[in-house]
Structure formats: C-alpha cells, structure tokens
mmCIF file of C-alpha atoms in Angstrom:
data_model
loop_
_atom_site.group_PDB
_atom_site.id
_atom_site.type_symbol
_atom_site.label_atom_id
_atom_site.label_comp_id
_atom_site.label_asym_id
_atom_site.label_seq_id
_atom_site.Cartn_x
_atom_site.Cartn_y
_atom_site.Cartn_z
ATOM 1 C CA MET A 1158 -38.968 142.732 143.040
ATOM 2 C CA LEU A 1159 -43.561 141.586 143.493
ATOM 3 C CA ASN A 1160 -45.705 144.038 145.532
ATOM 4 C CA ASP A 1161 -43.719 144.426 149.224
ATOM 5 C CA GLY A 1162 -41.205 142.022 148.307
ATOM 6 C CA PRO A 1163 -38.457 145.550 148.538
ATOM 7 C CA ASP A 1164 -40.010 146.526 151.884
ATOM 8 C CA TYR A 1165 -38.489 143.805 153.396
ATOM 9 C CA THR A 1166 -35.049 143.525 152.127
ATOM 10 C CA GLY A 1167 -32.185 146.104 150.932
ATOM 11 C CA ASP A 1168 -30.669 146.780 147.510
ATOM 12 C CA THR A 1169 -30.858 144.312 144.800
ATOM 13 C CA VAL A 1170 -26.592 144.175 143.162
ATOM 14 C CA LEU A 1171 -26.533 141.801 140.603
ATOM 15 C CA ILE A 1172 -23.831 140.872 140.826
ATOM 16 C CA ASP A 1173 -21.500 137.412 137.443
ATOM 17 C CA ILE A 1174 -21.239 133.375 139.581
ATOM 18 C CA GLY A 1175 -19.985 132.518 135.713
ATOM 19 C CA VAL A 1176 -23.098 131.595 135.023
ATOM 20 C CA ASP A 1177 -23.582 132.127 130.730
ATOM 21 C CA GLU A 1178 -26.086 133.390 129.947
ATOM 22 C CA ASN A 1179 -26.966 131.329 127.266
ATOM 23 C CA SER A 1180 -26.558 128.140 128.104
ATOM 24 C CA ILE A 1181 -29.172 128.129 130.460
ATOM 25 C CA PRO A 1182 -32.675 129.135 129.363
ATOM 26 C CA ASN A 1183 -34.346 133.303 131.129
ATOM 27 C CA GLU A 1184 -37.195 135.122 130.314
ATOM 28 C CA LYS A 1185 -36.776 137.176 133.403
ATOM 29 C CA HIS A 1186 -33.722 139.953 133.504
ATOM 30 C CA TYR A 1187 -32.872 142.733 136.039
ATOM 31 C CA THR A 1188 -32.464 145.973 133.455
ATOM 32 C CA GLN A 1189 -28.730 147.465 133.681
ATOM 33 C CA GLU A 1190 -27.622 150.179 131.278
ATOM 34 C CA SER A 1191 -25.732 147.807 130.365
ATOM 35 C CA ASP A 1192 -28.605 146.151 129.002
ATOM 36 C CA LEU A 1193 -30.076 149.467 126.713
ATOM 37 C CA LYS A 1194 -29.199 150.871 123.343
ATOM 38 C CA PHE A 1195 -30.077 153.735 124.242
ATOM 39 C CA PRO A 1196 -28.502 156.567 123.413
ATOM 40 C CA GLN A 1197 -26.235 156.691 120.610
ATOM 41 C CA LYS A 1198 -24.188 158.862 119.515
ATOM 42 C CA ARG A 1199 -25.167 160.903 116.995
ATOM 43 C CA LYS A 1200 -24.223 162.231 113.547
ATOM 44 C CA LYS A 1201 -23.656 165.790 112.225
ATOM 45 C CA ASN A 1202 -25.470 165.549 109.082
ATOM 46 C CA THR A 1203 -28.808 164.929 110.474
ATOM 47 C CA HIS A 1204 -32.247 167.193 110.802
ATOM 48 C CA LYS A 1205 -35.019 167.031 113.768
ATOM 49 C CA TYR A 1206 -36.968 164.633 111.735
ATOM 50 C CA ASP A 1207 -33.811 162.238 111.799
ATOM 51 C CA TYR A 1208 -34.625 161.859 115.444
ATOM 52 C CA GLY A 1209 -38.394 161.868 115.459
ATOM 53 C CA SER A 1210 -41.466 163.276 114.795
ATOM 54 C CA VAL A 1211 -43.768 162.847 118.141
ATOM 55 C CA VAL A 1212 -47.665 163.165 117.598
ATOM 56 C CA VAL A 1213 -49.408 164.007 121.531
ATOM 57 C CA ILE A 1214 -53.045 163.182 121.525
ATOM 58 C CA ALA A 1215 -53.391 163.486 125.345
ATOM 59 C CA GLY A 1216 -55.308 166.196 127.640
ATOM 60 C CA SER A 1217 -58.878 167.427 128.034
ATOM 61 C CA LYS A 1218 -60.156 170.438 130.668
ATOM 62 C CA GLY A 1219 -59.653 169.916 134.811
ATOM 63 C CA MET A 1220 -56.246 167.437 132.653
ATOM 64 C CA SER A 1221 -54.088 170.082 130.182
ATOM 65 C CA GLY A 1222 -51.124 169.160 132.808
ATOM 66 C CA ALA A 1223 -50.516 165.792 131.183
ATOM 67 C CA GLY A 1224 -50.317 166.392 127.678
ATOM 68 C CA ILE A 1225 -47.249 169.304 129.087
ATOM 69 C CA LEU A 1226 -45.505 166.372 130.700
ATOM 70 C CA SER A 1227 -45.880 163.882 128.315
ATOM 71 C CA ILE A 1228 -44.724 167.226 125.567
ATOM 72 C CA GLU A 1229 -41.901 167.859 127.530
ATOM 73 C CA GLY A 1230 -40.421 163.177 128.199
ATOM 74 C CA ALA A 1231 -40.895 163.781 125.162
ATOM 75 C CA LEU A 1232 -38.554 166.329 123.813
ATOM 76 C CA LYS A 1233 -36.277 166.634 126.813
ATOM 77 C CA SER A 1234 -35.406 161.904 126.191
ATOM 78 C CA GLY A 1235 -34.333 163.458 123.100
ATOM 79 C CA GLY A 1236 -37.060 163.754 120.373
ATOM 80 C CA GLY A 1237 -36.768 166.122 117.236
ATOM 81 C CA LEU A 1238 -40.335 167.792 117.119
ATOM 82 C CA VAL A 1239 -43.477 167.288 119.706
ATOM 83 C CA THR A 1240 -47.316 168.012 117.807
ATOM 84 C CA CYS A 1241 -49.321 168.301 120.273
ATOM 85 C CA TYR A 1242 -52.603 167.937 119.702
ATOM 86 C CA VAL A 1243 -55.929 168.420 122.200
ATOM 87 C CA PRO A 1244 -59.891 169.831 122.508
ATOM 88 C CA GLN A 1245 -60.686 173.250 121.652
ATOM 89 C CA ASP A 1246 -61.887 174.306 124.825
ATOM 90 C CA ILE A 1247 -57.590 174.162 126.380
ATOM 91 C CA TYR A 1248 -56.135 175.539 123.899
ATOM 92 C CA ILE A 1249 -55.613 178.662 125.552
ATOM 93 C CA PRO A 1250 -54.196 177.503 128.455
ATOM 94 C CA VAL A 1251 -52.336 174.572 126.554
ATOM 95 C CA VAL A 1252 -50.070 177.186 124.293
ATOM 96 C CA ALA A 1253 -49.302 179.789 127.643
ATOM 97 C CA ARG A 1254 -47.055 176.585 128.919
ATOM 98 C CA ALA A 1255 -46.095 174.349 127.304
ATOM 99 C CA PRO A 1256 -42.820 173.857 125.751
ATOM 100 C CA ALA A 1257 -41.844 176.798 123.338
ATOM 101 C CA GLU A 1258 -40.763 174.420 120.733
ATOM 102 C CA ALA A 1259 -43.815 172.289 121.214
ATOM 103 C CA LEU A 1260 -46.721 172.304 118.287
ATOM 104 C CA ILE A 1261 -49.896 172.259 119.259
ATOM 105 C CA LYS A 1262 -53.498 172.298 117.477
ATOM 106 C CA THR A 1263 -56.712 171.113 118.112
ATOM 107 C CA TYR A 1264 -59.688 168.945 117.676
ATOM 108 C CA ASP A 1265 -63.493 168.863 118.561
ATOM 109 C CA CYS A 1266 -65.305 167.016 120.226
ATOM 110 C CA ASN A 1267 -66.076 164.470 117.048
ATOM 111 C CA ILE A 1268 -62.475 163.314 116.355
ATOM 112 C CA THR A 1269 -61.608 161.664 113.146
ATOM 113 C CA SER A 1270 -59.069 160.474 111.460
ATOM 114 C CA ASP A 1271 -58.654 163.969 109.161
ATOM 115 C CA ASP A 1272 -58.070 165.743 112.203
ATOM 116 C CA ILE A 1273 -54.829 163.926 112.890
ATOM 117 C CA LYS A 1274 -52.280 164.824 110.191
ATOM 118 C CA TYR A 1275 -49.671 162.661 110.103
ATOM 119 C CA ASP A 1276 -47.085 163.075 107.024
ATOM 120 C CA ARG A 1277 -43.819 162.626 108.209
ATOM 121 C CA LYS A 1278 -44.917 161.820 111.867
ATOM 122 C CA LYS A 1279 -42.374 159.036 113.802
ATOM 123 C CA VAL A 1280 -44.828 157.188 116.616
ATOM 124 C CA ILE A 1281 -48.779 158.667 118.372
ATOM 125 C CA LEU A 1282 -48.655 158.967 121.698
ATOM 126 C CA ILE A 1283 -52.320 158.910 123.016
ATOM 127 C CA GLY A 1284 -53.700 158.515 126.104
ATOM 128 C CA PRO A 1285 -52.254 160.881 129.152
ATOM 129 C CA GLY A 1286 -55.904 163.336 130.929
ATOM 130 C CA ILE A 1287 -57.271 162.865 127.706
ATOM 131 C CA GLY A 1288 -60.517 162.131 130.367
ATOM 132 C CA ARG A 1289 -63.909 159.535 130.105
ATOM 133 C CA ALA A 1290 -66.162 161.754 128.537
ATOM 134 C CA LYS A 1291 -65.297 161.095 125.792
ATOM 135 C CA ASN A 1292 -65.271 158.219 122.917
ATOM 136 C CA TYR A 1293 -61.745 158.007 121.622
ATOM 137 C CA SER A 1294 -61.953 153.900 121.253
ATOM 138 C CA PHE A 1295 -62.746 154.772 117.263
ATOM 139 C CA ILE A 1296 -59.608 157.228 117.050
ATOM 140 C CA LEU A 1297 -57.770 153.720 118.335
ATOM 141 C CA GLU A 1298 -59.821 151.993 115.973
ATOM 142 C CA HIS A 1299 -57.960 153.631 113.612
ATOM 143 C CA LEU A 1300 -54.470 154.467 115.354
ATOM 144 C CA LEU A 1301 -54.697 150.356 115.195
ATOM 145 C CA GLU A 1302 -55.548 150.311 111.639
ATOM 146 C CA GLY A 1303 -51.984 151.906 110.482
ATOM 147 C CA SER A 1304 -48.610 152.032 110.295
ATOM 148 C CA LEU A 1305 -47.566 153.982 112.977
ATOM 149 C CA PRO A 1306 -45.920 152.903 116.626
ATOM 150 C CA VAL A 1307 -48.720 154.215 119.083
ATOM 151 C CA VAL A 1308 -47.498 154.604 122.526
ATOM 152 C CA ILE A 1309 -51.519 154.157 125.148
ATOM 153 C CA ASP A 1310 -51.741 155.413 127.792
ATOM 154 C CA ALA A 1311 -53.181 157.096 131.163
ATOM 155 C CA ASP A 1312 -57.570 156.670 129.902
ATOM 156 C CA GLY A 1313 -56.505 156.160 126.561
ATOM 157 C CA ILE A 1314 -56.475 152.154 127.701
ATOM 158 C CA HIS A 1315 -58.983 152.871 129.823
ATOM 159 C CA HIS A 1316 -60.707 153.786 126.276
ATOM 160 C CA LEU A 1317 -58.760 150.689 125.089
ATOM 161 C CA ALA A 1318 -60.484 148.342 126.986
ATOM 162 C CA VAL A 1319 -63.983 148.950 125.247
ATOM 163 C CA VAL A 1320 -61.978 148.122 121.737
ATOM 164 C CA VAL A 1321 -59.319 146.132 123.179
ATOM 165 C CA ASP A 1322 -59.667 143.044 120.582
ATOM 166 C CA SER A 1323 -58.744 145.806 117.708
ATOM 167 C CA LEU A 1324 -54.677 144.809 119.650
ATOM 168 C CA LYS A 1325 -55.218 141.074 117.380
ATOM 169 C CA GLU A 1326 -56.506 142.739 114.052
ATOM 170 C CA SER A 1327 -53.294 145.457 114.243
ATOM 171 C CA LYS A 1328 -50.484 144.681 112.747
ATOM 172 C CA THR A 1329 -48.391 148.190 114.238
ATOM 173 C CA PRO A 1330 -46.351 148.274 117.571
ATOM 174 C CA VAL A 1331 -48.095 149.534 120.295
ATOM 175 C CA VAL A 1332 -47.203 149.409 124.357
ATOM 176 C CA ILE A 1333 -49.886 150.060 126.722
ATOM 177 C CA THR A 1334 -48.436 151.902 129.943
ATOM 178 C CA PRO A 1335 -50.564 150.213 132.657
ATOM 179 C CA HIS A 1336 -50.722 150.482 137.058
ATOM 180 C CA PHE A 1337 -52.512 147.922 138.038
ATOM 181 C CA ALA A 1338 -55.539 150.005 138.328
ATOM 182 C CA GLU A 1339 -56.104 149.979 134.892
ATOM 183 C CA PHE A 1340 -54.649 147.062 133.880
ATOM 184 C CA SER A 1341 -57.469 144.851 136.085
ATOM 185 C CA LYS A 1342 -60.094 146.940 134.181
ATOM 186 C CA LEU A 1343 -58.577 146.119 130.568
ATOM 187 C CA ILE A 1344 -58.738 142.577 131.016
ATOM 188 C CA ASP A 1345 -61.398 141.906 133.793
ATOM 189 C CA VAL A 1346 -59.854 140.193 136.158
ATOM 190 C CA PRO A 1347 -59.331 142.174 140.028
ATOM 191 C CA ARG A 1348 -56.634 144.147 140.788
ATOM 192 C CA GLU A 1349 -55.963 141.562 143.736
ATOM 193 C CA ASP A 1350 -56.324 138.535 140.826
ATOM 194 C CA ILE A 1351 -53.029 140.449 139.155
ATOM 195 C CA LEU A 1352 -51.056 141.422 142.519
ATOM 196 C CA LYS A 1353 -51.380 137.293 143.220
ATOM 197 C CA ASP A 1354 -49.620 136.502 139.495
ATOM 198 C CA PRO A 1355 -48.848 140.040 137.979
ATOM 199 C CA ILE A 1356 -45.496 137.934 135.880
ATOM 200 C CA GLY A 1357 -48.769 135.497 134.672
ATOM 201 C CA TYR A 1358 -51.307 138.542 133.792
ATOM 202 C CA GLY A 1359 -48.575 140.093 132.039
ATOM 203 C CA GLN A 1360 -46.837 137.960 129.910
ATOM 204 C CA LYS A 1361 -50.178 135.950 129.024
ATOM 205 C CA PHE A 1362 -51.673 139.856 127.494
ATOM 206 C CA ALA A 1363 -48.365 141.135 125.783
ATOM 207 C CA ILE A 1364 -47.919 137.339 124.663
ATOM 208 C CA GLU A 1365 -52.111 137.430 123.212
ATOM 209 C CA TYR A 1366 -52.165 140.493 121.965
ATOM 210 C CA GLN A 1367 -48.899 140.608 120.508
ATOM 211 C CA VAL A 1368 -48.179 144.712 122.220
ATOM 212 C CA VAL A 1369 -45.365 145.401 125.158
ATOM 213 C CA VAL A 1370 -46.276 145.580 128.104
ATOM 214 C CA VAL A 1371 -44.981 148.307 130.614
ATOM 215 C CA LEU A 1372 -47.129 147.355 134.502
ATOM 216 C CA LYS A 1373 -45.817 150.383 136.156
ATOM 217 C CA GLY A 1374 -44.839 149.388 140.099
ATOM 218 C CA TYR A 1375 -41.650 150.302 142.427
ATOM 219 C CA ARG A 1376 -40.363 147.401 139.456
ATOM 220 C CA THR A 1377 -41.481 147.700 137.108
ATOM 221 C CA MET A 1378 -42.072 145.100 134.702
ATOM 222 C CA VAL A 1379 -41.764 145.566 130.404
ATOM 223 C CA PHE A 1380 -42.960 142.810 128.774
ATOM 224 C CA GLY A 1381 -42.118 141.738 125.394
ATOM 225 C CA THR A 1382 -44.880 139.841 122.552
ATOM 226 C CA ASN A 1383 -41.842 137.188 122.976
ATOM 227 C CA GLY A 1384 -42.756 135.918 126.599
ATOM 228 C CA GLU A 1385 -39.354 137.714 128.130
ATOM 229 C CA ILE A 1386 -39.779 139.795 131.302
ATOM 230 C CA TRP A 1387 -37.648 143.573 132.442
ATOM 231 C CA PHE A 1388 -37.778 143.860 135.389
ATOM 232 C CA ASN A 1389 -36.669 147.872 136.156
ATOM 233 C CA SER A 1390 -33.924 148.376 139.053
ATOM 234 C CA THR A 1391 -34.395 152.244 138.965
ATOM 235 C CA GLY A 1392 -36.989 154.600 140.529
ATOM 236 C CA ASN A 1393 -37.762 154.910 143.994
ATOM 237 C CA PRO A 1394 -41.548 155.982 146.340
ATOM 238 C CA GLY A 1395 -41.010 159.441 145.795
ATOM 239 C CA MET A 1396 -41.630 158.752 141.963
ATOM 240 C CA ALA A 1397 -45.860 158.176 142.988
ATOM 241 C CA THR A 1398 -46.424 161.409 142.411
ATOM 242 C CA GLY A 1399 -48.593 162.686 139.859
ATOM 243 C CA GLY A 1400 -47.995 163.038 136.273
ATOM 244 C CA SER A 1401 -44.642 160.802 136.820
ATOM 245 C CA GLY A 1402 -46.433 158.392 134.357
ATOM 246 C CA ASP A 1403 -47.099 161.114 131.893
ATOM 247 C CA VAL A 1404 -43.621 161.981 131.614
ATOM 248 C CA LEU A 1405 -42.941 158.175 131.502
ATOM 249 C CA ALA A 1406 -45.275 157.628 128.522
ATOM 250 C CA GLY A 1407 -43.694 161.109 126.400
ATOM 251 C CA MET A 1408 -40.112 159.617 127.224
ATOM 252 C CA ILE A 1409 -40.954 156.617 125.833
ATOM 253 C CA ALA A 1410 -42.933 157.620 122.028
ATOM 254 C CA GLY A 1411 -40.054 160.602 122.101
ATOM 255 C CA ILE A 1412 -37.207 156.876 121.994
ATOM 256 C CA ALA A 1413 -39.140 155.614 119.830
ATOM 257 C CA GLY A 1414 -38.969 157.891 117.015
ATOM 258 C CA GLN A 1415 -35.784 158.516 117.238
ATOM 259 C CA ASN A 1416 -35.645 155.190 115.115
ATOM 260 C CA VAL A 1417 -35.572 152.899 118.218
ATOM 261 C CA ASP A 1418 -37.586 149.611 118.288
ATOM 262 C CA LEU A 1419 -41.138 150.026 120.405
ATOM 263 C CA PHE A 1420 -39.545 147.627 122.820
ATOM 264 C CA GLU A 1421 -36.167 148.894 123.347
ATOM 265 C CA ALA A 1422 -37.757 151.960 123.900
ATOM 266 C CA ALA A 1423 -40.097 150.806 127.146
ATOM 267 C CA ARG A 1424 -36.899 149.679 128.544
ATOM 268 C CA ALA A 1425 -35.005 152.750 127.934
ATOM 269 C CA GLY A 1426 -37.446 154.800 128.996
ATOM 270 C CA VAL A 1427 -38.096 153.385 131.738
ATOM 271 C CA PHE A 1428 -34.156 153.207 133.168
ATOM 272 C CA TYR A 1429 -34.379 156.574 132.489
ATOM 273 C CA HIS A 1430 -37.415 157.725 133.939
ATOM 274 C CA GLY A 1431 -36.655 155.845 136.803
ATOM 275 C CA LYS A 1432 -32.846 157.234 137.092
ATOM 276 C CA ALA A 1433 -33.859 160.604 136.378
ATOM 277 C CA GLY A 1434 -36.639 160.035 139.859
ATOM 278 C CA ASP A 1435 -33.272 158.421 141.966
ATOM 279 C CA TYR A 1436 -30.792 161.296 140.657
ATOM 280 C CA TYR A 1437 -33.900 163.978 142.123
ATOM 281 C CA ALA A 1438 -34.309 162.093 145.811
ATOM 282 C CA ALA A 1439 -30.029 161.357 145.736
ATOM 283 C CA ASN A 1440 -29.732 164.995 145.928
ATOM 284 C CA PHE A 1441 -32.886 166.222 147.557
ATOM 285 C CA GLY A 1442 -35.574 164.793 149.525
ATOM 286 C CA GLN A 1443 -38.286 162.487 147.886
ATOM 287 C CA SER A 1444 -40.993 163.330 149.342
ATOM 288 C CA THR A 1445 -40.062 167.131 146.807
ATOM 289 C CA LEU A 1446 -39.633 164.667 144.195
ATOM 290 C CA THR A 1447 -42.956 165.827 141.580
ATOM 291 C CA ALA A 1448 -43.399 165.235 137.388
ATOM 292 C CA HIS A 1449 -41.151 168.626 136.430
ATOM 293 C CA SER A 1450 -37.726 166.707 138.960
ATOM 294 C CA ILE A 1451 -37.881 163.981 136.651
ATOM 295 C CA ILE A 1452 -37.945 166.405 133.096
ATOM 296 C CA GLU A 1453 -35.369 167.977 134.729
ATOM 297 C CA SER A 1454 -33.461 165.838 136.239
ATOM 298 C CA LEU A 1455 -32.710 164.242 132.798
ATOM 299 C CA LYS A 1456 -30.770 166.393 131.523
ATOM 300 C CA TYR A 1457 -28.249 164.194 134.265
ATOM 301 C CA VAL A 1458 -28.231 160.707 133.206
ATOM 302 C CA LEU A 1459 -29.352 161.004 129.912
ATOM 303 C CA LYS A 1460 -25.748 161.167 128.190
#
C-alpha cells in the first residue's frame, strides 16, 4: 500500500477468508463501495437546499482555475448550490469560465468574517488556489470558531500551519486534505521522515487535533479522529495532474453538504474521485487524463 510497494505488486483484491472482522481488534480498512453510505436515493419532495449550500473560498491571480475546478467538483458530486468567493482582481475571468449554476461573489484583500455570508450554508471549503501572498490565518480562526463543517485544502493548509493550535479549540468538524509535502509543512516534520511512517504521523495528528486527515497519494489514506485508517482502493497514476486535488476538495465539500458526516464524505469523495479517474483511464488511457476528465467521468460512476 505504501510508497513504492504498489509498483512491485499486482492488483490488490480483497477476499473473505471467513474471519468475522468484529472478532478481532482492527483499525486498518481497505475501502470498498459497499462500505460507503453515499450516494443515497433522493426523496421527491425536496429542493436545492436539502442537498447542501456550499461555500468555496478559492482562487487568486494566476490560480483562478483552482476555484472553478472545486466548484465543478462540488456540483458534480450532488451539491445543491455552490457559492464561490474570489478576490476582486480575478472576478471577471472566474465569472467567464465558471459553471453557470454557481454563484460568484467577491471579497477584498482585507477579508473579514462579515464578507462571507453563511445563511443557509452547510459546509465551507477554503484553500484551493488562494496563494500565500495574503494572510488567511485569521479567517481560518474565524471559521474554526463557527459551527459549519470546514474542508481545508492546498494553500489553506499552508495558512493553517500558522494557527494550527486553533484546531484543538475548535468544536466544528474539520477535514484537511494535504499531500505529503503540505503535511510536512503543517506538522514541521521532514517529508522523508513522514514517508517512513505515514500511518503513525497521520494517525497521531488526527487523534491529537480531532480532525479528519486525507493524506493524498496513490493509495490515499483517510484517518478518523478515533484512530481508524481507510486505505483507498481506487485511482491511478494518471491522476497525478494539476487540479486533481481541487476537484477532490470540492467533491468532499459537495458530499458533506448533503447531510453526510464529514468523515464519511471524505471517504466517499476519495473513493469516487479515484473511481472516476479509473473510468477515464480504462477507456482512454492515463496519459491524457486531466482534472476535467475526472469531473466528466463522475456521471458514469456516481449512480
């Protein structure tokens, strides 16, 4: 499962050898579609707010695409309404390229809690493409003091490192989605050391700070706050492409907005993100796979 191991093995197949999993202590799991509670059949007498109003705080000059990919990830995973807040200087290019179904709003460089309207919102995603030039640590502190679930991705993790102890005071559910370099920065441990014991470091952080950790890699690991670890069973190397993580963050937020527990949303988001990538790779190969390929393939796997 770890590091170069998958390059030396064939396909991993999970089989039942007749041992009741409840009869032995076990904290490691290999995610199968049957383990997930999402998606569920929709009731007929519903409206868009029943499926989540998601706030996305994303984008900056030169990285406007990150927010757009996150929006599409949230919408295509079933989010009822997505509102994306972007800096004023990229408002026009984002509006020109964003899905027509999304609401695009702006905030200035001195963003405050009053700039973001949370009425009827279900979940907040912050981080894709926000950059490191401006200070977002204080808005993170504000979000962590609130009651809405928060998904923190990409540069949001960079800013979280400044106020990481705020996680211990937070009462709201939180999921962070770092790759190994971002996780190294967050916990101030060399990447090489984490690679030697990713389970130990991921598990320790999730328990100590009571947050769900999605540690991204070929076999992405999702760490729960009680110590359990779920290895993802989907995905392929073609997904190692720019924007793939932005789509995943949007999917997790979009799923969580549908009244889905944040830990469950993280596992489901990771699984179906990888399954969409596998669908594309099986039909067209890995080399041409892009973030948009994942988005477009969701309609074939999220049924």
